[in-house]
Coordinates of N, CA and C and ligand atoms in Angstrom, one line a residue:
M856 N 192.5 158.8 187.7 CA 193.3 159.0 186.5 C 193.6 157.7 185.8
T857 N 193.1 157.5 184.6 CA 193.3 156.3 183.9 C 194.7 156.2 183.3
A858 N 195.2 155.0 183.0 CA 196.5 154.9 182.4 C 196.5 155.0 180.9
T859 N 195.4 154.9 180.3 CA 195.3 155.1 178.9 C 194.3 156.2 178.5
Q860 N 194.5 156.8 177.4 CA 193.7 157.9 176.9 C 193.1 157.4 175.5
L861 N 191.8 157.6 175.3 CA 191.2 157.3 174.0 C 191.3 158.6 173.1
V862 N 192.0 158.4 172.1 CA 192.3 159.5 171.2 C 191.8 159.2 169.8
A863 N 191.0 160.1 169.2 CA 190.4 160.0 167.9 C 191.5 160.4 166.9
C864 N 191.5 159.7 165.8 CA 192.4 160.0 164.7 C 192.0 161.3 163.9
L865 N 193.0 162.1 163.6 CA 192.7 163.3 162.8 C 192.2 163.0 161.4
R866 N 192.7 161.9 160.8 CA 192.3 161.6 159.4 C 191.1 160.7 159.3
C867 N 191.0 159.6 160.1 CA 190.0 158.6 159.9 C 189.0 158.5 161.0
N868 N 189.2 159.3 162.1 CA 188.3 159.3 163.2 C 188.3 158.0 164.1
A869 N 189.2 157.1 163.7 CA 189.2 155.8 164.5 C 189.6 156.2 165.9
I870 N 189.1 155.4 166.9 CA 189.5 155.6 168.3 C 190.7 154.8 168.7
N871 N 191.7 155.4 169.1 CA 193.0 154.7 169.5 C 193.2 154.8 171.0
R872 N 193.6 153.7 171.5 CA 193.8 153.6 173.0 C 195.3 153.9 173.2
V873 N 195.7 155.0 173.8 CA 197.1 155.3 173.9 C 197.5 155.5 175.4
P874 N 198.5 154.7 175.8 CA 199.0 154.9 177.1 C 199.4 156.3 177.4
K875 N 199.0 156.9 178.5 CA 199.2 158.3 178.8 C 200.7 158.6 178.7
L876 N 201.5 157.7 179.1 CA 203.0 158.0 179.1 C 203.5 158.1 177.7
R877 N 202.8 157.6 176.7 CA 203.2 157.6 175.3 C 202.6 158.7 174.5
L878 N 201.8 159.6 175.1 CA 201.2 160.6 174.4 C 202.2 161.6 173.8
R879 N 203.3 161.8 174.5 CA 204.4 162.7 173.9 C 205.3 162.1 173.0
E880 N 205.1 160.8 172.6 CA 206.1 160.1 171.8 C 205.5 160.0 170.4
S881 N 204.8 161.0 169.9 CA 204.4 161.0 168.5 C 203.5 159.7 168.1
P882 N 202.5 159.4 168.9 CA 201.7 158.2 168.5 C 201.0 158.4 167.2
S883 N 200.8 157.2 166.5 CA 200.1 157.2 165.3 C 198.9 156.3 165.3
C884 N 198.0 156.5 164.3 CA 196.7 155.8 164.3 C 197.0 154.3 164.0
G885 N 196.4 153.4 164.8 CA 196.5 152.0 164.5 C 195.7 151.6 163.2
K886 N 194.8 152.4 162.8 CA 194.0 152.0 161.6 C 194.6 152.5 160.3
C887 N 195.0 153.9 160.3 CA 195.4 154.5 159.0 C 196.9 155.0 159.1
A888 N 197.5 154.8 160.3 CA 198.9 155.2 160.5 C 199.2 156.7 160.5
A889 N 198.2 157.5 160.4 CA 198.4 159.0 160.4 C 198.8 159.4 161.8
A890 N 199.6 160.5 162.0 CA 200.0 161.0 163.3 C 198.7 161.4 164.0
L891 N 198.6 161.0 165.3 CA 197.4 161.4 166.1 C 197.5 162.9 166.6
F892 N 198.7 163.5 166.5 CA 198.8 164.9 166.8 C 199.7 165.6 165.8
N893 N 199.3 166.7 165.3 CA 200.2 167.4 164.4 C 200.4 168.9 164.8
G894 N 200.0 169.3 166.0 CA 200.3 170.7 166.5 C 199.3 171.7 165.9
H895 N 198.4 171.3 165.1 CA 197.4 172.3 164.5 C 196.0 172.0 164.9
P896 N 195.2 173.0 165.0 CA 193.7 172.7 165.3 C 193.1 171.9 164.2
L897 N 192.2 171.1 164.6 CA 191.5 170.2 163.7 C 190.1 170.9 163.3
A898 N 189.8 170.9 162.0 CA 188.5 171.4 161.6 C 187.4 170.4 161.8
L899 N 186.4 170.6 162.6 CA 185.4 169.6 162.9 C 184.2 169.7 162.0
D900 N 183.8 168.5 161.6 CA 182.4 168.4 161.0 C 181.6 167.5 161.9
A901 N 180.4 167.0 161.6 CA 179.5 166.3 162.5 C 180.2 165.0 162.9
A902 N 180.8 164.3 161.9 CA 181.4 163.0 162.2 C 182.7 163.2 163.1
G903 N 183.4 164.2 162.8 CA 184.6 164.5 163.6 C 184.2 164.9 165.0
F904 N 183.1 165.6 165.2 CA 182.7 166.0 166.5 C 182.3 164.8 167.3
H905 N 181.6 163.9 166.7 CA 181.1 162.7 167.3 C 182.3 161.9 167.8
A906 N 183.3 161.7 167.0 CA 184.5 160.9 167.3 C 185.3 161.7 168.4
H907 N 185.6 162.9 168.2 CA 186.6 163.6 169.1 C 186.0 164.1 170.4
V908 N 184.7 164.4 170.4 CA 184.0 164.8 171.6 C 183.3 163.7 172.4
E909 N 182.6 162.9 171.6 CA 181.7 161.9 172.3 C 182.3 160.5 172.5
R910 N 183.3 160.1 171.6 CA 183.8 158.8 171.8 C 185.2 158.9 172.4
A911 N 186.1 159.9 172.0 CA 187.4 160.0 172.6 C 187.2 160.5 174.0
D912 N 188.3 160.3 174.9 CA 188.2 160.9 176.2 C 189.3 162.0 176.4
L913 N 190.1 162.2 175.3 CA 191.1 163.3 175.4 C 190.3 164.6 175.4
P914 N 190.7 165.5 176.3 CA 190.0 166.8 176.4 C 190.1 167.5 175.0
L915 N 189.1 168.2 174.7 CA 189.0 168.9 173.4 C 188.6 170.4 173.6
L916 N 189.4 171.3 173.1 CA 189.0 172.7 173.2 C 188.6 173.1 171.8
V917 N 187.3 173.6 171.8 CA 186.7 173.9 170.4 C 186.5 175.4 170.3
D918 N 187.0 175.9 169.3 CA 186.7 177.4 168.9 C 185.6 177.4 167.9
F919 N 184.4 177.9 168.5 CA 183.2 178.1 167.6 C 183.4 179.4 166.9
W920 N 183.5 179.4 165.6 CA 183.8 180.6 164.8 C 183.0 180.7 163.5
A921 N 183.2 181.7 162.8 CA 182.7 181.8 161.4 C 183.6 182.7 160.6
P922 N 183.6 182.4 159.3 CA 184.6 183.1 158.4 C 184.3 184.6 158.3
W923 N 183.0 185.0 158.5 CA 182.6 186.4 158.4 C 182.9 187.2 159.7
C924 N 183.3 186.6 160.7 CA 183.5 187.2 162.0 C 184.9 187.7 162.2
G925 N 185.1 189.0 162.1 CA 186.5 189.6 162.2 C 187.3 189.2 163.4
P926 N 186.7 189.3 164.6 CA 187.5 188.9 165.8 C 187.9 187.4 165.7
C927 N 187.0 186.5 165.1 CA 187.3 185.1 165.0 C 188.5 184.9 164.1
V928 N 188.5 185.6 163.0 CA 189.6 185.5 162.0 C 190.9 186.0 162.6
A929 N 190.8 187.1 163.4 CA 192.0 187.7 164.1 C 192.5 186.8 165.1
M930 N 191.6 186.0 165.8 CA 192.1 185.1 166.8 C 192.8 183.8 166.2
A931 N 192.5 183.5 165.0 CA 192.9 182.2 164.4 C 194.4 181.9 164.7
P932 N 195.3 182.8 164.3 CA 196.8 182.5 164.6 C 197.1 182.4 166.1
Q933 N 196.3 183.0 166.9 CA 196.5 182.9 168.4 C 196.1 181.5 168.8
F934 N 195.0 181.0 168.3 CA 194.5 179.7 168.6 C 195.4 178.6 168.1
E935 N 196.0 178.8 166.8 CA 196.9 178.0 166.2 C 198.2 177.8 167.1
A936 N 198.6 178.9 167.5 CA 199.9 178.9 168.4 C 199.6 178.2 169.7
A937 N 198.4 178.3 170.2 CA 198.0 177.6 171.5 C 198.0 176.1 171.3
A938 N 197.6 175.7 170.1 CA 197.6 174.2 169.8 C 198.9 173.6 170.0
A939 N 200.0 174.3 169.5 CA 201.3 173.8 169.6 C 201.8 173.7 171.1
Q940 N 201.2 174.6 171.9 CA 201.6 174.5 173.3 C 200.8 173.5 174.1
L941 N 199.6 173.3 173.8 CA 198.7 172.5 174.6 C 198.7 171.1 174.3
E942 N 198.9 170.7 173.0 CA 198.9 169.3 172.7 C 200.2 168.6 173.3
P943 N 200.1 167.3 173.7 CA 199.0 166.4 173.6 C 198.1 166.3 174.8
A944 N 198.2 167.2 175.8 CA 197.4 167.1 177.0 C 195.9 167.3 176.6
L945 N 195.7 168.1 175.5 CA 194.4 168.1 175.0 C 194.5 168.4 173.5
R946 N 193.3 168.3 172.8 CA 193.4 168.6 171.4 C 192.6 169.9 171.2
L947 N 193.0 170.7 170.2 CA 192.3 171.9 169.8 C 191.6 171.7 168.4
A948 N 190.4 172.3 168.3 CA 189.6 172.1 167.2 C 188.9 173.3 166.8
K949 N 188.5 173.5 165.6 CA 187.7 174.6 165.2 C 186.4 174.1 164.6
L950 N 185.3 174.8 165.0 CA 184.0 174.4 164.5 C 183.4 175.7 163.8
D951 N 183.3 175.6 162.4 CA 182.7 176.7 161.6 C 181.2 176.7 161.8
T952 N 180.7 177.6 162.5 CA 179.2 177.7 162.8 C 178.4 178.0 161.6
E953 N 179.0 178.5 160.6 CA 178.3 178.7 159.3 C 178.1 177.5 158.6
S954 N 179.1 176.6 158.5 CA 178.9 175.3 157.7 C 178.4 174.2 158.6
Q955 N 178.4 174.4 160.0 CA 177.9 173.4 160.8 C 176.9 174.0 161.8
P956 N 175.8 174.6 161.3 CA 174.9 175.3 162.2 C 174.2 174.5 163.2
A957 N 174.0 173.2 162.9 CA 173.3 172.3 163.9 C 174.2 172.2 165.2
L958 N 175.5 172.1 165.0 CA 176.3 171.9 166.2 C 176.4 173.2 167.0
G959 N 176.5 174.3 166.3 CA 176.5 175.6 167.0 C 175.2 175.8 167.8
G960 N 174.1 175.4 167.2 CA 172.8 175.5 167.9 C 172.6 174.6 169.0
R961 N 173.2 173.4 168.9 CA 173.0 172.4 169.9 C 173.7 172.9 171.2
F962 N 174.8 173.6 171.1 CA 175.5 174.1 172.3 C 175.1 175.5 172.6
G963 N 174.1 176.1 172.0 CA 173.6 177.4 172.4 C 174.6 178.4 172.2
I964 N 175.4 178.4 171.2 CA 176.4 179.4 171.0 C 175.7 180.7 170.5
R965 N 175.9 181.7 171.3 CA 175.2 183.0 171.0 C 176.1 184.1 170.4
S966 N 177.3 184.0 170.7 CA 178.2 185.0 170.1 C 179.6 184.2 169.7
I967 N 180.2 184.7 168.7 CA 181.5 184.1 168.4 C 182.6 185.1 168.3
P968 N 183.8 184.8 168.6 CA 184.2 183.4 168.9 C 183.9 183.0 170.4
T969 N 183.5 181.8 170.5 CA 183.3 181.2 171.8 C 184.2 179.9 171.9
L970 N 185.0 179.8 173.0 CA 185.7 178.6 173.3 C 185.0 177.7 174.2
V971 N 184.8 176.4 173.9 CA 184.2 175.5 174.8 C 185.2 174.3 175.0
L972 N 185.4 174.0 176.3 CA 186.3 172.9 176.6 C 185.4 171.7 177.0
F973 N 185.7 170.5 176.3 CA 185.0 169.4 176.5 C 185.9 168.2 177.0
R974 N 185.3 167.4 177.8 CA 186.0 166.1 178.3 C 185.0 165.0 178.4
Q975 N 185.2 163.9 177.7 CA 184.3 162.8 177.8 C 182.9 163.2 177.5
G976 N 182.7 164.0 176.4 CA 181.4 164.4 176.0 C 180.7 165.5 176.8
R977 N 181.4 165.9 177.9 CA 180.7 166.9 178.8 C 181.4 168.2 178.6
E978 N 180.6 169.3 178.7 CA 181.2 170.6 178.7 C 181.8 171.0 180.1
L979 N 183.1 171.3 180.1 CA 183.7 171.7 181.4 C 183.7 173.2 181.6
A980 N 183.8 174.0 180.5 CA 183.9 175.4 180.7 C 183.7 176.1 179.3
R981 N 183.2 177.3 179.3 CA 183.2 178.1 178.1 C 183.5 179.5 178.3
Q982 N 184.0 180.1 177.3 CA 184.4 181.6 177.4 C 184.1 182.2 176.0
A983 N 183.3 183.3 176.0 CA 183.1 184.1 174.9 C 184.1 185.2 174.7
G984 N 184.3 185.5 173.4 CA 185.2 186.6 173.1 C 186.6 186.2 172.8
A985 N 187.3 187.0 171.9 CA 188.6 186.6 171.5 C 189.7 186.7 172.6
M986 N 190.6 185.8 172.5 CA 191.7 185.8 173.5 C 193.1 185.6 172.7
G987 N 194.1 186.1 173.4 CA 195.4 185.9 172.8 C 196.0 184.5 173.2
T988 N 197.1 184.1 172.7 CA 197.6 182.7 172.9 C 197.9 182.5 174.4
A989 N 198.5 183.4 175.1 CA 198.8 183.1 176.5 C 197.6 182.9 177.3
D990 N 196.5 183.7 177.0 CA 195.3 183.6 177.8 C 194.5 182.3 177.4
I991 N 194.6 181.9 176.1 CA 193.9 180.7 175.8 C 194.6 179.5 176.6
V992 N 195.9 179.5 176.5 CA 196.7 178.4 177.2 C 196.4 178.4 178.7
R993 N 196.4 179.6 179.3 CA 196.2 179.7 180.8 C 194.8 179.3 181.1
W994 N 193.8 179.7 180.3 CA 192.4 179.4 180.5 C 192.2 177.9 180.5
A995 N 192.7 177.3 179.4 CA 192.5 175.8 179.2 C 193.2 175.1 180.4
R996 N 194.4 175.4 180.8 CA 195.0 174.7 181.8 C 194.3 174.9 183.2
H997 N 193.8 176.1 183.4 CA 193.1 176.4 184.6 C 191.9 175.4 184.8
H998 N 191.2 175.1 183.6 CA 190.0 174.3 183.7 C 190.3 172.8 183.6
L999 N 191.5 172.5 183.4 CA 191.9 171.0 183.4 C 192.9 170.8 184.5
P1000 N 192.4 170.7 185.8 CA 193.4 170.5 186.9 C 193.8 169.1 186.9
D1001 N 194.9 168.8 186.3 CA 195.5 167.4 186.3 C 196.8 167.4 186.9
Ligands
LIG515 ZN1 193.4 157.0 161.4

């Protein structure tokens, strides 16, 4: 376990080195001063995916979804509530597979919603199908034994 965590900024994607003990003290970005955590899922595009999954080492839980998918839309408030509970141990993000089809294809997403947990650019776990807040939180914590 390292003493610092690399956290990508929600606004400018800059990589910030944050001491783990300071994660809960509302850290802000050294480049643009935005809060590094806001309790809400982040909407990912290709640049955001690169920063938050491939360069940062903070675990990231991604909801692969689409606006036309009824179960995805129904799960959105559950996922939102899970973000407030799980940050800052990990970040929650949403990836719209309709507007970002290349990323959905790259990870072989066959059905939505699918949750994928990443750490340091590697996939740790995935789960297809809608879940409630308590199940999302339990599932994420189960796959992050820290
Ligand atoms: Zn920033």
